[in-house]
Amino acid sequence: MKKRLLVLNTTIILGLGSAFSIPGVNAESINKLENQKSQIQQQRSNLQATLAEADKELVSVLEEIAELNAKITKVEKAIEDNNKLIAETETNIASTKAEVDQLKEEMAIIQERIEKRSAILKQRAQSFQESGGTVAYLDVLLGASSFSDFVDRVGAVTTFVQADKQLLEEQEQDKKAFEEKKALVEEELAGLTSMMTELKGMQATMEGQKQQNSSLIQQLKEKENSIADKKAKLQSEDVKYASLIAQIEQSIAAQSAPADQSVPAAQSVASAPSGSAAVNKQKPAAQTTKGSSTSAPKPSVNGGSAISIVTTAGNKYIGNSVYVFGGGRNAYDIANGRFDCSGFVHWSFSQAGISVGASTDSLKFAGRQVSSSEMRAGDLVFFDTYKRDGHVGIYLGGGKFIGSQSSTGVAIANMSSGYWKTKFNGRVVRVIE
């Protein structure tokens, strides 16, 4: 375009420099001025055609910018939602830590009771020992010197037995309580560790979304600058042509009119079409966001069509979706292409009338596990990302799968090489037989 404008400008300058000057009365014939006007108008017509092409390009760019703005809005909303979820998770972690601390205090009290009772039982046992051996309760009774002594010893032994039995029962109860508390603490700590892992995974997702957002914004700024430059240059050239034509028309009018009449300059200028005005009248058409959809009627499934539906249902969201942790579980998210990995899988299968879980843990048991050497289109494939089986997708065949990834939203990814090959853990679940 720049070369074309340069040629046009050079033609004007050479043509005007060698042949055109604003003549005085009777300096040049009107016929010569008309020829010069015709030449410049032809050159301007060529520029007008270039302006029209540029305007079409600008409309296309503006539509693309509208798409980028829509994507940025989605990403920013996803980041906002993920930030809220991270804040909630941090609150839950703090609460769980407080519960763990309370359990540890209770465990310490139980342990102290057990230790004290153990010391008492030890002392009791020592009281029935003689040097070099153990004295049983029967030996104590048989060693009575008289019947009265025997009765006394029976009473003493009974008291000891009952006390020991009570101590032993209390000991067993406390030990059981201790083990239960210990198991509870370990369970709480395991949950806490899982929450921390999940939080780190969400933070990594957030960073990916921020980078994606920054890249989109940069693209938007570059396109805006490009549009401004093109408009300024094209409109400037058009104004020059309009000015030259107006000068010639004024000169022709001056030579054609009687000596006592004059033609207002504004009348000549008004007669020339404005290329810049033509450009400005065009407005970009309103852009409809691709892929935006409300819940559509579920297709009728028969035979092998279920696999086809499951593997292609998400195509409309490719390049027009965003990863949101916990997304894809309500009408708003689905209409706006907001999914996490398991939410996307759940939605895709629902389009074929098949109900599966909406978490990676539940999807592991959604069907029959098969060898990775036997996987086929429609199977679920699992990856170890921020945790074991932290990501899931739908296998398409040819070493590719479709899923909602944190950095791209819904996209087709290659699992036969690169990042996803290293993360694939070999778990393949067949839902559709």
Coordinates of C-alpha atoms in Angstrom, one line a residue:
M1 CA 0.0 0.0 0.0
K2 CA 2.9 2.4 0.9
K3 CA 4.6 1.7 -2.4
R4 CA 1.3 2.5 -4.2
L5 CA 0.9 5.8 -2.4
L6 CA 4.5 6.7 -3.1
V7 CA 4.0 6.1 -6.8
L8 CA 0.8 8.2 -6.7
N9 CA 2.5 11.0 -4.9
T10 CA 5.5 11.0 -7.2
T11 CA 3.1 11.1 -10.2
I12 CA 1.3 14.1 -8.7
I13 CA 4.5 16.0 -7.9
L14 CA 6.1 15.3 -11.3
G15 CA 2.9 16.1 -13.2
L16 CA 2.2 19.3 -11.3
G17 CA 5.8 20.4 -11.2
S18 CA 6.3 20.1 -15.0
A19 CA 2.9 21.0 -16.3
F20 CA 0.5 22.4 -13.7
S21 CA 0.5 25.9 -12.2
I22 CA -2.4 28.0 -11.1
P23 CA -2.7 30.4 -14.1
G24 CA -3.8 33.9 -14.1
V25 CA -6.6 35.2 -16.3
N26 CA -5.9 34.1 -20.0
A27 CA -2.5 32.6 -18.9
E28 CA -3.6 29.1 -20.1
S29 CA -6.5 27.7 -21.9
I30 CA -9.4 26.2 -20.0
N31 CA -9.0 23.0 -22.1
K32 CA -5.5 22.5 -20.7
L33 CA -6.8 23.0 -17.1
E34 CA -9.6 20.4 -17.7
N35 CA -7.0 17.9 -18.9
Q36 CA -4.9 18.5 -15.8
K37 CA -8.0 18.1 -13.6
S38 CA -8.9 14.8 -15.4
Q39 CA -5.4 13.4 -14.8
I40 CA -5.5 14.3 -11.1
Q41 CA -9.0 13.0 -10.7
Q42 CA -7.9 9.7 -12.2
Q43 CA -5.0 9.5 -9.7
R44 CA -7.4 10.3 -6.9
S45 CA -9.7 7.6 -8.1
N46 CA -6.9 5.2 -7.8
L47 CA -6.2 6.4 -4.3
Q48 CA -10.0 6.1 -3.5
A49 CA -9.8 2.5 -4.5
T50 CA -6.8 2.0 -2.2
L51 CA -8.7 3.7 0.6
A52 CA -11.7 1.4 0.1
E53 CA -9.4 -1.6 0.3
A54 CA -7.8 -0.2 3.4
D55 CA -11.1 0.5 4.9
K56 CA -12.2 -3.1 4.4
E57 CA -9.0 -4.2 6.1
L58 CA -9.6 -1.8 9.0
V59 CA -13.1 -3.2 9.5
S60 CA -11.6 -6.7 9.6
V61 CA -9.0 -5.6 12.1
L62 CA -11.6 -3.9 14.3
E63 CA -13.7 -7.1 14.3
E64 CA -10.6 -9.1 15.3
I65 CA -10.0 -6.5 18.1
A66 CA -13.6 -7.0 19.3
E67 CA -12.9 -10.8 19.5
L68 CA -9.7 -10.1 21.5
N69 CA -11.6 -7.8 23.8
A70 CA -14.2 -10.6 24.4
K71 CA -11.4 -13.1 25.1
I72 CA -9.7 -10.7 27.5
T73 CA -13.0 -10.1 29.3
K74 CA -13.3 -13.9 29.7
V75 CA -9.8 -14.3 31.0
E76 CA -10.1 -11.5 33.5
K77 CA -13.4 -12.9 34.8
A78 CA -11.7 -16.3 35.1
I79 CA -8.8 -14.8 37.1
E80 CA -11.3 -13.0 39.4
D81 CA -13.1 -16.3 40.0
N82 CA -9.9 -18.2 40.6
N83 CA -8.7 -15.5 43.0
K84 CA -11.9 -16.0 45.1
L85 CA -11.4 -19.7 45.1
I86 CA -7.8 -19.4 46.2
A87 CA -8.9 -17.1 49.1
E88 CA -11.5 -19.6 50.1
T89 CA -9.0 -22.4 50.0
E90 CA -6.5 -20.4 52.1
T91 CA -9.3 -19.8 54.7
N92 CA -10.1 -23.5 54.8
I93 CA -6.4 -24.4 55.2
A94 CA -6.1 -22.0 58.2
S95 CA -9.2 -23.5 59.7
T96 CA -7.9 -27.1 59.2
K97 CA -4.6 -26.1 60.8
A98 CA -6.4 -24.9 63.9
E99 CA -8.3 -28.2 64.1
V100 CA -5.1 -30.1 63.8
D101 CA -3.5 -28.1 66.6
Q102 CA -6.6 -28.8 68.8
L103 CA -6.3 -32.6 68.1
K104 CA -2.6 -32.5 68.9
E105 CA -3.4 -31.0 72.3
E106 CA -6.1 -33.7 73.0
M107 CA -3.7 -36.4 72.0
A108 CA -1.1 -35.1 74.4
I109 CA -3.6 -35.3 77.3
I110 CA -4.5 -38.8 76.3
Q111 CA -0.9 -39.8 76.1
E112 CA -0.2 -38.4 79.5
R113 CA -3.0 -40.4 81.1
I114 CA -1.8 -43.6 79.4
E115 CA 1.7 -43.0 80.8
K116 CA 0.5 -42.4 84.3
R117 CA -1.7 -45.5 84.3
S118 CA 1.2 -47.5 82.9
A119 CA 3.3 -46.5 85.8
I120 CA 0.6 -47.6 88.3
L121 CA 0.2 -51.0 86.7
K122 CA 4.0 -51.4 86.7
Q123 CA 4.1 -50.7 90.5
R124 CA 1.2 -53.2 91.0
A125 CA 3.1 -55.9 89.2
Q126 CA 6.2 -55.2 91.2
S127 CA 4.3 -55.6 94.5
F128 CA 3.6 -59.2 93.6
Q129 CA 7.1 -60.0 92.6
E130 CA 9.7 -61.8 94.7
S131 CA 13.4 -61.6 93.9
G132 CA 14.1 -63.7 90.9
G133 CA 10.5 -64.5 89.9
T134 CA 6.9 -63.6 89.7
V135 CA 4.3 -64.4 92.4
A136 CA 0.9 -65.2 91.0
Y137 CA -2.4 -64.4 92.9
L138 CA -2.9 -68.1 93.6
D139 CA 0.5 -68.3 95.3
V140 CA -0.5 -65.4 97.5
L141 CA -3.7 -67.2 98.6
L142 CA -2.0 -70.6 99.2
G143 CA 0.6 -68.9 101.4
A144 CA -2.0 -67.9 104.0
S145 CA -1.1 -69.0 107.6
S146 CA -4.7 -69.3 108.7
F147 CA -8.2 -69.2 107.5
S148 CA -8.6 -65.6 108.7
D149 CA -5.4 -64.8 106.8
F150 CA -6.8 -66.5 103.8
V151 CA -10.0 -64.5 103.9
D152 CA -8.0 -61.3 104.2
R153 CA -5.8 -62.3 101.3
V154 CA -8.8 -63.2 99.2
G155 CA -10.2 -59.7 99.8
A156 CA -6.9 -58.0 99.0
V157 CA -6.5 -60.1 95.9
T158 CA -10.1 -59.3 94.8
T159 CA -9.5 -55.6 95.3
F160 CA -6.3 -55.7 93.4
V161 CA -7.9 -57.7 90.6
Q162 CA -10.8 -55.3 90.3
A163 CA -8.6 -52.2 90.4
D164 CA -6.3 -53.8 87.8
K165 CA -9.2 -54.7 85.6
Q166 CA -10.5 -51.1 85.8
L167 CA -7.1 -49.7 85.0
L168 CA -6.6 -52.1 82.1
E169 CA -10.1 -51.2 80.7
E170 CA -9.3 -47.5 81.0
Q171 CA -5.9 -48.1 79.5
E172 CA -7.5 -49.9 76.5
Q173 CA -10.1 -47.2 76.1
D174 CA -7.5 -44.4 76.1
K175 CA -5.3 -46.3 73.7
K176 CA -8.3 -46.8 71.3
A177 CA -9.2 -43.1 71.7
F178 CA -5.5 -42.2 71.0
E179 CA -5.5 -44.3 67.8
E180 CA -8.7 -42.8 66.6
K181 CA -7.4 -39.3 67.3
K182 CA -4.2 -40.1 65.6
A183 CA -6.0 -41.4 62.5
L184 CA -8.2 -38.3 62.5
V185 CA -5.1 -36.1 62.7
E186 CA -3.4 -38.0 59.9
E187 CA -6.5 -37.7 57.7
E188 CA -6.8 -34.0 58.4
L189 CA -3.1 -33.5 57.6
A190 CA -3.5 -35.5 54.4
G191 CA -6.5 -33.3 53.4
L192 CA -4.4 -30.2 54.2
T193 CA -1.6 -31.4 52.1
S194 CA -3.9 -32.1 49.2
M195 CA -5.4 -28.6 49.6
M196 CA -2.0 -27.1 49.5
T197 CA -1.1 -29.0 46.4
E198 CA -4.4 -27.9 44.8
L199 CA -3.7 -24.3 45.8
K200 CA -0.2 -24.5 44.1
G201 CA -1.9 -25.9 41.0
M202 CA -4.4 -23.0 40.9
Q203 CA -1.6 -20.5 41.4
A204 CA 0.3 -22.0 38.4
T205 CA -3.0 -21.8 36.4
M206 CA -3.3 -18.1 37.4
E207 CA 0.2 -17.4 36.1
G208 CA -0.6 -19.0 32.8
Q209 CA -3.8 -17.0 32.5
K210 CA -2.0 -13.8 33.4
Q211 CA 0.6 -14.4 30.6
Q212 CA -2.2 -15.2 28.2
N213 CA -4.0 -12.0 29.2
S214 CA -0.8 -9.9 28.8
S215 CA -0.2 -11.4 25.3
L216 CA -3.7 -10.6 24.2
I217 CA -3.5 -7.0 25.5
Q218 CA -0.2 -6.5 23.6
Q219 CA -1.7 -7.8 20.4
L220 CA -4.6 -5.4 20.9
K221 CA -2.3 -2.4 21.4
E222 CA -0.3 -3.3 18.3
K223 CA -3.4 -3.5 16.1
E224 CA -4.8 -0.2 17.5
N225 CA -1.5 1.5 16.7
S226 CA -1.5 0.0 13.2
I227 CA -5.0 1.2 12.5
A228 CA -4.2 4.7 13.7
D229 CA -1.2 5.0 11.5
K230 CA -3.0 3.7 8.4
K231 CA -5.9 6.0 8.8
A232 CA -3.7 9.1 9.3
K233 CA -1.6 8.4 6.2
L234 CA -4.5 7.5 3.9
Q235 CA -6.6 10.5 5.0
S236 CA -3.7 12.8 4.7
E237 CA -3.1 11.7 1.1
D238 CA -6.8 12.1 0.3
V239 CA -6.9 15.6 1.6
K240 CA -4.0 16.6 -0.7
Y241 CA -5.8 15.3 -3.7
A242 CA -9.0 17.1 -2.8
S243 CA -7.0 20.3 -2.3
L244 CA -5.3 20.1 -5.7
I245 CA -8.6 19.4 -7.5
A246 CA -10.2 22.3 -5.7
Q247 CA -7.4 24.7 -6.8
I248 CA -7.9 23.6 -10.4
E249 CA -11.6 24.0 -10.3
Q250 CA -11.3 27.5 -8.8
S251 CA -8.9 28.5 -11.6
I252 CA -11.2 27.1 -14.3
A253 CA -14.2 28.9 -12.7
A254 CA -12.2 32.2 -12.6
Q255 CA -11.3 32.0 -16.3
S256 CA -14.8 30.9 -17.3
A257 CA -16.8 33.5 -15.4
P258 CA -17.4 37.1 -16.6
A259 CA -15.0 39.6 -15.1
D260 CA -17.7 40.9 -12.6
Q261 CA -18.6 37.5 -11.2
S262 CA -16.7 35.3 -8.8
V263 CA -17.2 31.7 -7.7
P264 CA -17.0 30.9 -4.0
A265 CA -14.2 28.5 -3.2
A266 CA -16.5 26.6 -0.9
Q267 CA -18.7 25.7 -3.9
S268 CA -15.8 24.0 -5.8
V269 CA -14.6 22.2 -2.7
A270 CA -18.1 20.9 -2.0
S271 CA -18.3 19.5 -5.5
A272 CA -15.4 17.1 -4.9
P273 CA -16.1 13.8 -3.3
S274 CA -14.4 13.2 0.0
G275 CA -12.6 9.9 0.2
S276 CA -11.9 10.3 3.9
A277 CA -15.6 10.8 4.6
A278 CA -16.3 7.7 2.7
V279 CA -13.9 5.8 4.9
N280 CA -15.3 7.3 8.1
K281 CA -18.9 6.3 7.2
Q282 CA -18.1 2.6 7.3
K283 CA -18.5 1.0 10.7
P284 CA -17.5 -2.5 11.7
A285 CA -20.3 -4.9 12.1
A286 CA -21.2 -6.0 15.5
Q287 CA -19.1 -9.1 16.3
T288 CA -20.8 -12.1 17.7
T289 CA -18.7 -14.2 20.0
K290 CA -17.9 -17.5 18.4
G291 CA -18.9 -20.6 20.3
S292 CA -21.2 -18.8 22.8
S293 CA -24.0 -21.1 23.3
T294 CA -26.8 -21.9 25.6
S295 CA -27.7 -25.5 26.4
A296 CA -28.6 -27.1 23.1
P297 CA -30.9 -30.1 22.8
K298 CA -29.0 -33.3 23.3
P299 CA -28.5 -35.3 20.1
S300 CA -30.0 -38.6 19.6
V301 CA -27.4 -41.3 20.1
N302 CA -27.3 -44.7 18.5
G303 CA -24.6 -47.1 17.8
G304 CA -21.1 -45.6 17.5
S305 CA -22.3 -42.0 17.1
A306 CA -21.8 -41.5 20.9
I307 CA -18.0 -41.5 20.4
S308 CA -18.3 -39.0 17.5
I309 CA -20.4 -36.7 19.6
V310 CA -18.2 -36.8 22.7
T311 CA -15.0 -36.2 20.6
T312 CA -16.4 -33.3 18.6
A313 CA -18.8 -31.5 20.9
G314 CA -16.1 -29.2 22.2
N315 CA -14.8 -28.1 18.8
K316 CA -16.9 -24.9 19.0
Y317 CA -15.0 -23.8 22.1
I318 CA -11.5 -24.2 20.6
G319 CA -10.0 -20.7 20.6
N320 CA -13.1 -19.3 22.3
S321 CA -12.9 -20.5 25.9
V322 CA -11.0 -20.0 29.1
Y323 CA -9.9 -22.3 31.9
V324 CA -11.7 -21.7 35.2
F325 CA -11.1 -23.9 38.2
G326 CA -14.5 -25.5 38.9
G327 CA -15.9 -24.2 35.6
G328 CA -18.4 -26.0 33.3
R329 CA -20.9 -26.9 35.9
N330 CA -23.6 -24.4 35.3
A331 CA -25.4 -22.8 32.4
Y332 CA -23.5 -19.5 32.6
D333 CA -20.1 -21.2 32.4
I334 CA -21.2 -23.4 29.5
A335 CA -22.6 -20.5 27.5
N336 CA -19.4 -18.5 28.0
G337 CA -16.9 -21.4 27.4
R338 CA -15.6 -21.5 31.0
F339 CA -14.3 -25.0 31.9
D340 CA -11.8 -26.8 33.9
C341 CA -10.6 -30.2 32.7
S342 CA -13.1 -32.5 34.4
G343 CA -16.0 -30.1 33.9
F344 CA -15.3 -30.1 30.2
V345 CA -15.2 -33.9 30.1
H346 CA -18.4 -34.1 32.1
W347 CA -20.1 -31.7 29.7
S348 CA -18.8 -33.4 26.5
F349 CA -20.2 -36.8 27.6
S350 CA -23.5 -35.2 28.6
Q351 CA -24.0 -34.1 25.0
A352 CA -24.2 -37.7 24.0
G353 CA -26.6 -38.4 26.9
I354 CA -23.9 -40.1 29.0
S355 CA -23.6 -39.2 32.7
V356 CA -20.1 -39.3 34.2
G357 CA -18.5 -37.6 37.2
A358 CA -17.2 -34.0 37.3
S359 CA -13.9 -34.5 39.1
T360 CA -10.8 -36.3 38.1
D361 CA -11.1 -38.7 41.1
S362 CA -14.6 -39.8 40.1
L363 CA -13.7 -40.0 36.4
K364 CA -11.0 -42.5 37.1
F365 CA -13.9 -44.9 37.9
A366 CA -16.2 -43.8 35.1
G367 CA -15.6 -47.0 33.1
R368 CA -13.2 -49.8 32.5
Q369 CA -9.4 -49.3 32.6
V370 CA -7.6 -50.4 29.5
S371 CA -4.0 -50.5 28.4
S372 CA -2.6 -47.4 26.8
S373 CA -1.7 -49.6 23.8
E374 CA -5.4 -50.2 23.3
M375 CA -6.7 -46.7 23.7
R376 CA -9.1 -45.4 21.1
A377 CA -11.1 -42.3 20.4
G378 CA -13.5 -41.4 23.2
D379 CA -11.4 -42.9 26.0
L380 CA -10.4 -40.8 29.0
V381 CA -6.6 -40.1 29.4
F382 CA -5.1 -38.9 32.6
F383 CA -2.0 -36.8 33.4
D384 CA 0.1 -36.1 36.5
T385 CA 0.3 -32.3 36.7
Y386 CA 0.0 -30.6 40.1
K387 CA -0.9 -34.0 41.6
R388 CA -1.5 -37.6 40.6
D389 CA -4.2 -37.7 37.9
G390 CA -4.4 -33.9 38.1
H391 CA -5.6 -33.5 34.5
V392 CA -7.9 -35.4 32.3
G393 CA -8.8 -35.2 28.6
I394 CA -10.7 -37.1 25.8
Y395 CA -8.5 -39.1 23.4
L396 CA -9.1 -38.3 19.7
G397 CA -6.7 -40.8 18.1
G398 CA -3.4 -40.2 16.4
G399 CA -1.7 -39.3 19.7
K400 CA -4.0 -36.3 20.3
F401 CA -6.6 -35.4 22.9
I402 CA -9.1 -32.6 23.5
G403 CA -9.4 -31.0 26.9
S404 CA -9.6 -27.7 28.8
Q405 CA -6.0 -26.7 29.6
S406 CA -5.0 -24.0 32.0
S407 CA -3.1 -22.0 29.4
T408 CA -5.4 -22.4 26.4
G409 CA -8.9 -23.2 27.5
V410 CA -10.5 -25.9 25.3
A411 CA -7.9 -27.1 22.8
I412 CA -6.5 -30.1 21.0
A413 CA -3.1 -31.1 22.4
N414 CA -0.4 -33.6 21.4
M415 CA 0.3 -36.3 23.9
S416 CA 2.8 -38.2 21.8
S417 CA 5.6 -35.7 22.3
G418 CA 6.5 -32.7 24.4
Y419 CA 4.9 -31.6 27.7
W420 CA 1.9 -33.9 27.6
K421 CA 3.9 -37.0 26.7
T422 CA 6.0 -36.4 29.9
K423 CA 2.9 -36.0 32.0
F424 CA 0.8 -38.9 30.7
N425 CA 0.7 -41.5 33.4
G426 CA -0.7 -44.4 31.4
R427 CA -4.2 -44.4 32.9
V428 CA -6.8 -44.9 30.2
V429 CA -10.5 -45.3 31.1
R430 CA -13.0 -46.5 28.5
V431 CA -16.6 -45.2 29.1
I432 CA -18.1 -46.1 25.8
E433 CA -17.8 -49.8 24.8

